[in-house]
mmCIF file of C-alpha atoms in Angstrom:
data_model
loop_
_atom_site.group_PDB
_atom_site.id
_atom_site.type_symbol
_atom_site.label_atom_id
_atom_site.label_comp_id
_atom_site.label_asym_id
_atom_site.label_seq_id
_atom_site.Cartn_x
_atom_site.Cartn_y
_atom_site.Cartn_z
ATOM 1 C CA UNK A 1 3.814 12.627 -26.553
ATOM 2 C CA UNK A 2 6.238 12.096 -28.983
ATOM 3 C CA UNK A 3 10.088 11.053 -27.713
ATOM 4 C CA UNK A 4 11.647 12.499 -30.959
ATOM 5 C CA UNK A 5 13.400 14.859 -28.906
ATOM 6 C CA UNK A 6 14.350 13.745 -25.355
ATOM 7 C CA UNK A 7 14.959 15.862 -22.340
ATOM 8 C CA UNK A 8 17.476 14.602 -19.789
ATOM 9 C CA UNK A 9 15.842 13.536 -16.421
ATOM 10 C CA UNK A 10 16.897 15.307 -13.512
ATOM 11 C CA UNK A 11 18.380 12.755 -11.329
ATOM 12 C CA UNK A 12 20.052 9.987 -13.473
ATOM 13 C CA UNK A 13 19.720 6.647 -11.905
ATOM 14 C CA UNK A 14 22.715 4.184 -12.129
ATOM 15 C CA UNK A 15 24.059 3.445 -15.251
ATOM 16 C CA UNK A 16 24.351 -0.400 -16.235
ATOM 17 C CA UNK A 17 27.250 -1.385 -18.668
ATOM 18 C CA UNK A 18 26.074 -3.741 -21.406
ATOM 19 C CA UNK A 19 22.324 -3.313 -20.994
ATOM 20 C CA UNK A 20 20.666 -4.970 -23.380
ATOM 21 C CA UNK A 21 17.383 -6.344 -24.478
ATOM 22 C CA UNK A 22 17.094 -9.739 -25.465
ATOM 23 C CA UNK A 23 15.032 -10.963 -28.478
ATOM 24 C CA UNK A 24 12.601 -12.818 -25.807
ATOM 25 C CA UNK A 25 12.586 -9.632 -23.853
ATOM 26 C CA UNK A 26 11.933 -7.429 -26.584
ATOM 27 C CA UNK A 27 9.133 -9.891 -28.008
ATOM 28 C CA UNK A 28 7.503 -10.233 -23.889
ATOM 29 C CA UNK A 29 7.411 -6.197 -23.872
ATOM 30 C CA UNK A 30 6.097 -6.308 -27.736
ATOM 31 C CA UNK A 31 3.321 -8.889 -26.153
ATOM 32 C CA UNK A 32 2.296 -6.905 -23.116
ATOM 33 C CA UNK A 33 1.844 -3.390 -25.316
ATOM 34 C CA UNK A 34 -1.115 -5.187 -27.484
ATOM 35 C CA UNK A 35 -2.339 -5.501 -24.234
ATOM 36 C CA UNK A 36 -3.502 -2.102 -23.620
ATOM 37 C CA UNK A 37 -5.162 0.313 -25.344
ATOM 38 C CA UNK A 38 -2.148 3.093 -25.636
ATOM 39 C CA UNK A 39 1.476 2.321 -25.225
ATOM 40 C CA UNK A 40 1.755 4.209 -22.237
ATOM 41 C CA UNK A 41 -0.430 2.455 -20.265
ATOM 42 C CA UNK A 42 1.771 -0.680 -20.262
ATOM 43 C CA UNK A 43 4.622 1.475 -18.442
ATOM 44 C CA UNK A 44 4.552 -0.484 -15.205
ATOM 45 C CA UNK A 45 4.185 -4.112 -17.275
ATOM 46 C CA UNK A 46 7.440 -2.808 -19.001
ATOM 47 C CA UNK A 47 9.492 -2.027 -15.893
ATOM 48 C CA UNK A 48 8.013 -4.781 -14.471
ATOM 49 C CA UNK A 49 9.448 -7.290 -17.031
ATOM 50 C CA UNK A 50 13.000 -5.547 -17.426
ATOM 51 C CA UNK A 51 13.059 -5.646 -13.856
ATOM 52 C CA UNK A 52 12.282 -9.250 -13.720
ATOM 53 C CA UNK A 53 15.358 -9.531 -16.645
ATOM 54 C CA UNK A 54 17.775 -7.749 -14.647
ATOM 55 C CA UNK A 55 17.021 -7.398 -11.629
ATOM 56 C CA UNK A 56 16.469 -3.198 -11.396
ATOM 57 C CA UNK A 57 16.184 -0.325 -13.407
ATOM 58 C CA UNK A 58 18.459 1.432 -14.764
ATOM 59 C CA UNK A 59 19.357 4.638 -16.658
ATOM 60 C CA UNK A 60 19.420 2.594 -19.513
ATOM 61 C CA UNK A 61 16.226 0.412 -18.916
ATOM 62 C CA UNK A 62 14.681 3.940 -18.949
ATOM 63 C CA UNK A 63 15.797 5.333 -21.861
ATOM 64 C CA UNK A 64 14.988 2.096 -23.452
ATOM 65 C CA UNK A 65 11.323 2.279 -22.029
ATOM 66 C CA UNK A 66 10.922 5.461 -23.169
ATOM 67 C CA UNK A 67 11.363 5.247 -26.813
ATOM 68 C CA UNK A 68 9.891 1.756 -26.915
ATOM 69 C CA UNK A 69 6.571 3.567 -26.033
ATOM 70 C CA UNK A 70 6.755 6.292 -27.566
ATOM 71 C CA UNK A 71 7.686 8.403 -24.213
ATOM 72 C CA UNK A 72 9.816 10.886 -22.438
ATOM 73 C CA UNK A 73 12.370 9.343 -19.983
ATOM 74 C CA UNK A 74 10.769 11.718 -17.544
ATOM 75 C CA UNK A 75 7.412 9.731 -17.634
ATOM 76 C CA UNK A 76 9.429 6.492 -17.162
ATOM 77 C CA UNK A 77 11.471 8.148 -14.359
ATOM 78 C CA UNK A 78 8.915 9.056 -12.305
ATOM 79 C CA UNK A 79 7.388 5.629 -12.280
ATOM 80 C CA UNK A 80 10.598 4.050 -11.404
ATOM 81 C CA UNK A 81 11.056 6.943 -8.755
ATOM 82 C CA UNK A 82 7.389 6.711 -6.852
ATOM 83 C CA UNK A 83 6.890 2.983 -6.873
ATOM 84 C CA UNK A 84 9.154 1.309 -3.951
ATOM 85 C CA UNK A 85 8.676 -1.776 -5.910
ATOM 86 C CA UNK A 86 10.406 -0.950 -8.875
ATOM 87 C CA UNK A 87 14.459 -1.305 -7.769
ATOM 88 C CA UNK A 88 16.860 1.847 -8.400
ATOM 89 C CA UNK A 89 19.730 -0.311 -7.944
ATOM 90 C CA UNK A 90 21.128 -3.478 -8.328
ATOM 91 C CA UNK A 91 19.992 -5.986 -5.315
ATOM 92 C CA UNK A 92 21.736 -9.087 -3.976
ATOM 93 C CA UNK A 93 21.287 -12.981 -4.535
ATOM 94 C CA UNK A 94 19.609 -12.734 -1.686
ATOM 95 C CA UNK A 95 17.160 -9.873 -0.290
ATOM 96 C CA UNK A 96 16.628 -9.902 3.286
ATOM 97 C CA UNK A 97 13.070 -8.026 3.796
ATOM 98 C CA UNK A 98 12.291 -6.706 7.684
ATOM 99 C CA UNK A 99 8.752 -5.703 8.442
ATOM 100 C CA UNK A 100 9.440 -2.540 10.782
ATOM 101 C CA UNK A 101 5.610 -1.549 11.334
ATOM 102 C CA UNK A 102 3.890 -1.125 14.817
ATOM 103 C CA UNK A 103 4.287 -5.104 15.570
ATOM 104 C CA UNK A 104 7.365 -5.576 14.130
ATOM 105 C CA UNK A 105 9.308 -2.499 15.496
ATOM 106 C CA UNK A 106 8.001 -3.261 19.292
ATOM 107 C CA UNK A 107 9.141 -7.101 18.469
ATOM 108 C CA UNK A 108 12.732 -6.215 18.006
ATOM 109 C CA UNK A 109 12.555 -5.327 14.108
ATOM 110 C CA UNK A 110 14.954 -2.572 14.477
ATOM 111 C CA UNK A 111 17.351 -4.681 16.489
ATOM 112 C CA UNK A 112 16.988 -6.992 14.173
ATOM 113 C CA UNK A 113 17.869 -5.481 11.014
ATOM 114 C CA UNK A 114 21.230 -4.138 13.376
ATOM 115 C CA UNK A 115 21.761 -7.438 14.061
ATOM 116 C CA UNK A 116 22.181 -8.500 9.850
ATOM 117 C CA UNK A 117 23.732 -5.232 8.951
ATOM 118 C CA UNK A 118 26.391 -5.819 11.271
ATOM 119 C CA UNK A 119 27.085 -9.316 10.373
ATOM 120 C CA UNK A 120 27.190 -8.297 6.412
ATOM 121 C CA UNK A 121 29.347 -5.519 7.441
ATOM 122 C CA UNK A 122 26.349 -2.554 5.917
ATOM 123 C CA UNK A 123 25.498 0.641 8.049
ATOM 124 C CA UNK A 124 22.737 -0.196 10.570
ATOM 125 C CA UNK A 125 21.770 3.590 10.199
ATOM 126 C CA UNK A 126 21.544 3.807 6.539
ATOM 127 C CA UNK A 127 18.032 4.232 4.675
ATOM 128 C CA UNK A 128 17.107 2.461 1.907
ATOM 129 C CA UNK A 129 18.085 -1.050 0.627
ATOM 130 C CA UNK A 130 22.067 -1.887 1.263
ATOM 131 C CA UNK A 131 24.037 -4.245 -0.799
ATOM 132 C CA UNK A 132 26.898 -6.435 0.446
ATOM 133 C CA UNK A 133 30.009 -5.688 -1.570
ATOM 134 C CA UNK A 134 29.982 -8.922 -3.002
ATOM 135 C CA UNK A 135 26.449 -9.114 -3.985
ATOM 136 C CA UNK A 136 25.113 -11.721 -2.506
ATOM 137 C CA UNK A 137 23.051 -10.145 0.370
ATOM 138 C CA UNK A 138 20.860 -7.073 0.376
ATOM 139 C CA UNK A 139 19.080 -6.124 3.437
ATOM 140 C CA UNK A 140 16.073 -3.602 3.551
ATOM 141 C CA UNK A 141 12.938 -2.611 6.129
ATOM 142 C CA UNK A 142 9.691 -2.852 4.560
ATOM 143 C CA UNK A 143 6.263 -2.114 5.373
ATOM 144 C CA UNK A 144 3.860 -4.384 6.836
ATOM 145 C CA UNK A 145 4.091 -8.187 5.750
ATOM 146 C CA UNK A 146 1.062 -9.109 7.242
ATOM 147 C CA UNK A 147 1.960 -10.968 9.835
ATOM 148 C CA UNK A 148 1.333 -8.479 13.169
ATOM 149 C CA UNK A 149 0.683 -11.514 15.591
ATOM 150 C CA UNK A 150 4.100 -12.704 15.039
ATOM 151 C CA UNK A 151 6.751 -10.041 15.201
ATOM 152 C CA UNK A 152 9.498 -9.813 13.535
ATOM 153 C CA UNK A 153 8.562 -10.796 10.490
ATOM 154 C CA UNK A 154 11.318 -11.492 7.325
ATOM 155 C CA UNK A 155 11.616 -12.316 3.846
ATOM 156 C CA UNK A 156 14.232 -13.534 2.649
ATOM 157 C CA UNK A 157 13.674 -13.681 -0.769
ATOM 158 C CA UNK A 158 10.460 -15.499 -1.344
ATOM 159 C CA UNK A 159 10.406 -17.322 1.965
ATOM 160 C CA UNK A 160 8.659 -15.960 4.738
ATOM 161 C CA UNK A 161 9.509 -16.500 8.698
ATOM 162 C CA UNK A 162 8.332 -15.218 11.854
ATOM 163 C CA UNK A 163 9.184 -14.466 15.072
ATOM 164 C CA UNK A 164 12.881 -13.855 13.907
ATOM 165 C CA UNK A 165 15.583 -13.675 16.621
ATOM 166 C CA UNK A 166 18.730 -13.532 16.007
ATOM 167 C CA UNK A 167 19.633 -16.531 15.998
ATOM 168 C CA UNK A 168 16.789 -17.693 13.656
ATOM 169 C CA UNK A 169 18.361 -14.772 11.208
ATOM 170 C CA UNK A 170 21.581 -16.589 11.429
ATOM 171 C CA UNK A 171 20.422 -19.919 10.428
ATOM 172 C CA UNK A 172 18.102 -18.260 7.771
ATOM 173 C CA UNK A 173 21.256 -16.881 6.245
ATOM 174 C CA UNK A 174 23.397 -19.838 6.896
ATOM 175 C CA UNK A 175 20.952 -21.692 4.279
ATOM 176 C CA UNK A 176 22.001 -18.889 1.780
ATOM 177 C CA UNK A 177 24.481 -20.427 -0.840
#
């Protein structure tokens, strides 16, 4: 489809001041389109690499998408929109991942996730990812981390721990700096 003329989406996602795509950016993206054989197939490569720039998507990163492959912002949208991987919003230094499957929630996963969103001052009753107001922390439940025979399981960013009480999630933020 041609993006000549673009419809508006029909949720906008956050708007990021001062997006912009830098030359090595622009020349990855240029990279992973050769890749495939139509531009639209390297959508998720795309998203993938601005998200790996910034850190999420934003309004911006899809209207950018869109007419870098020759798109609607609609088809970029509803990538960004089914795919929990792709981020909506911006996320913290530091992303604090429960696992809150079977194991998990009857190892004190829910209590545990409490436990953080009280100490960073979030709503333990919120869905979806929550941010510190600083920006350093971001604390979200997530599906299975493969580790059932050790409940709770957490990420905290790349680092994975088990059997998480809370004081093991105290001294796995403490290291956070």
């Amino acid at each position: 489809m041609n993006a000549t003329h673009t419809e508006p989406i029909p949720n906008p996602l956050q708007r990021q001041s001062g997006f912009a795509v830098t030359p090595a950016l622009e020349a990855e993206v240029n990279e992973l389109v050769t890749h495939y054989p139509e531009k639209r197939a390297a959508s998720l490569m795309v998203l993938h690499a601005i998200q790996d720039q910034f850190g999420w998507i934003s309004q911006e990163a899809v209207e950018w998408t869109a007419k870098k492959l020759d798109l609607q912002p609609i088809n970029i949208y509803e990538l960004v929109t089914f795919y929990p991987m792709l981020r909506q919003q911006p996320m913290g230094k530091y992303q604090i991942k429960v696992c809150r499957t079977l194991s998990c929630a009857l190892g004190g996963a829910y209590e545990l996730r409490e436990h953080l969103c009280k100490k960073f001052g979030l709503d333990a009753h919120a869905h979806g990812p929550q941010t510190t107001k600083d920006g350093k922390f971001t604390v979200e439940f997530v599906e299975c981390l493969a580790s059932c025979g050790t409940p709770p399981v957490v990420m905290c960013n790349d680092d994975f721990y088990e059997n998480v009480s809370h004081a093991k999630a105290d001294e796995i933020v403490g290291k956070c700096k």
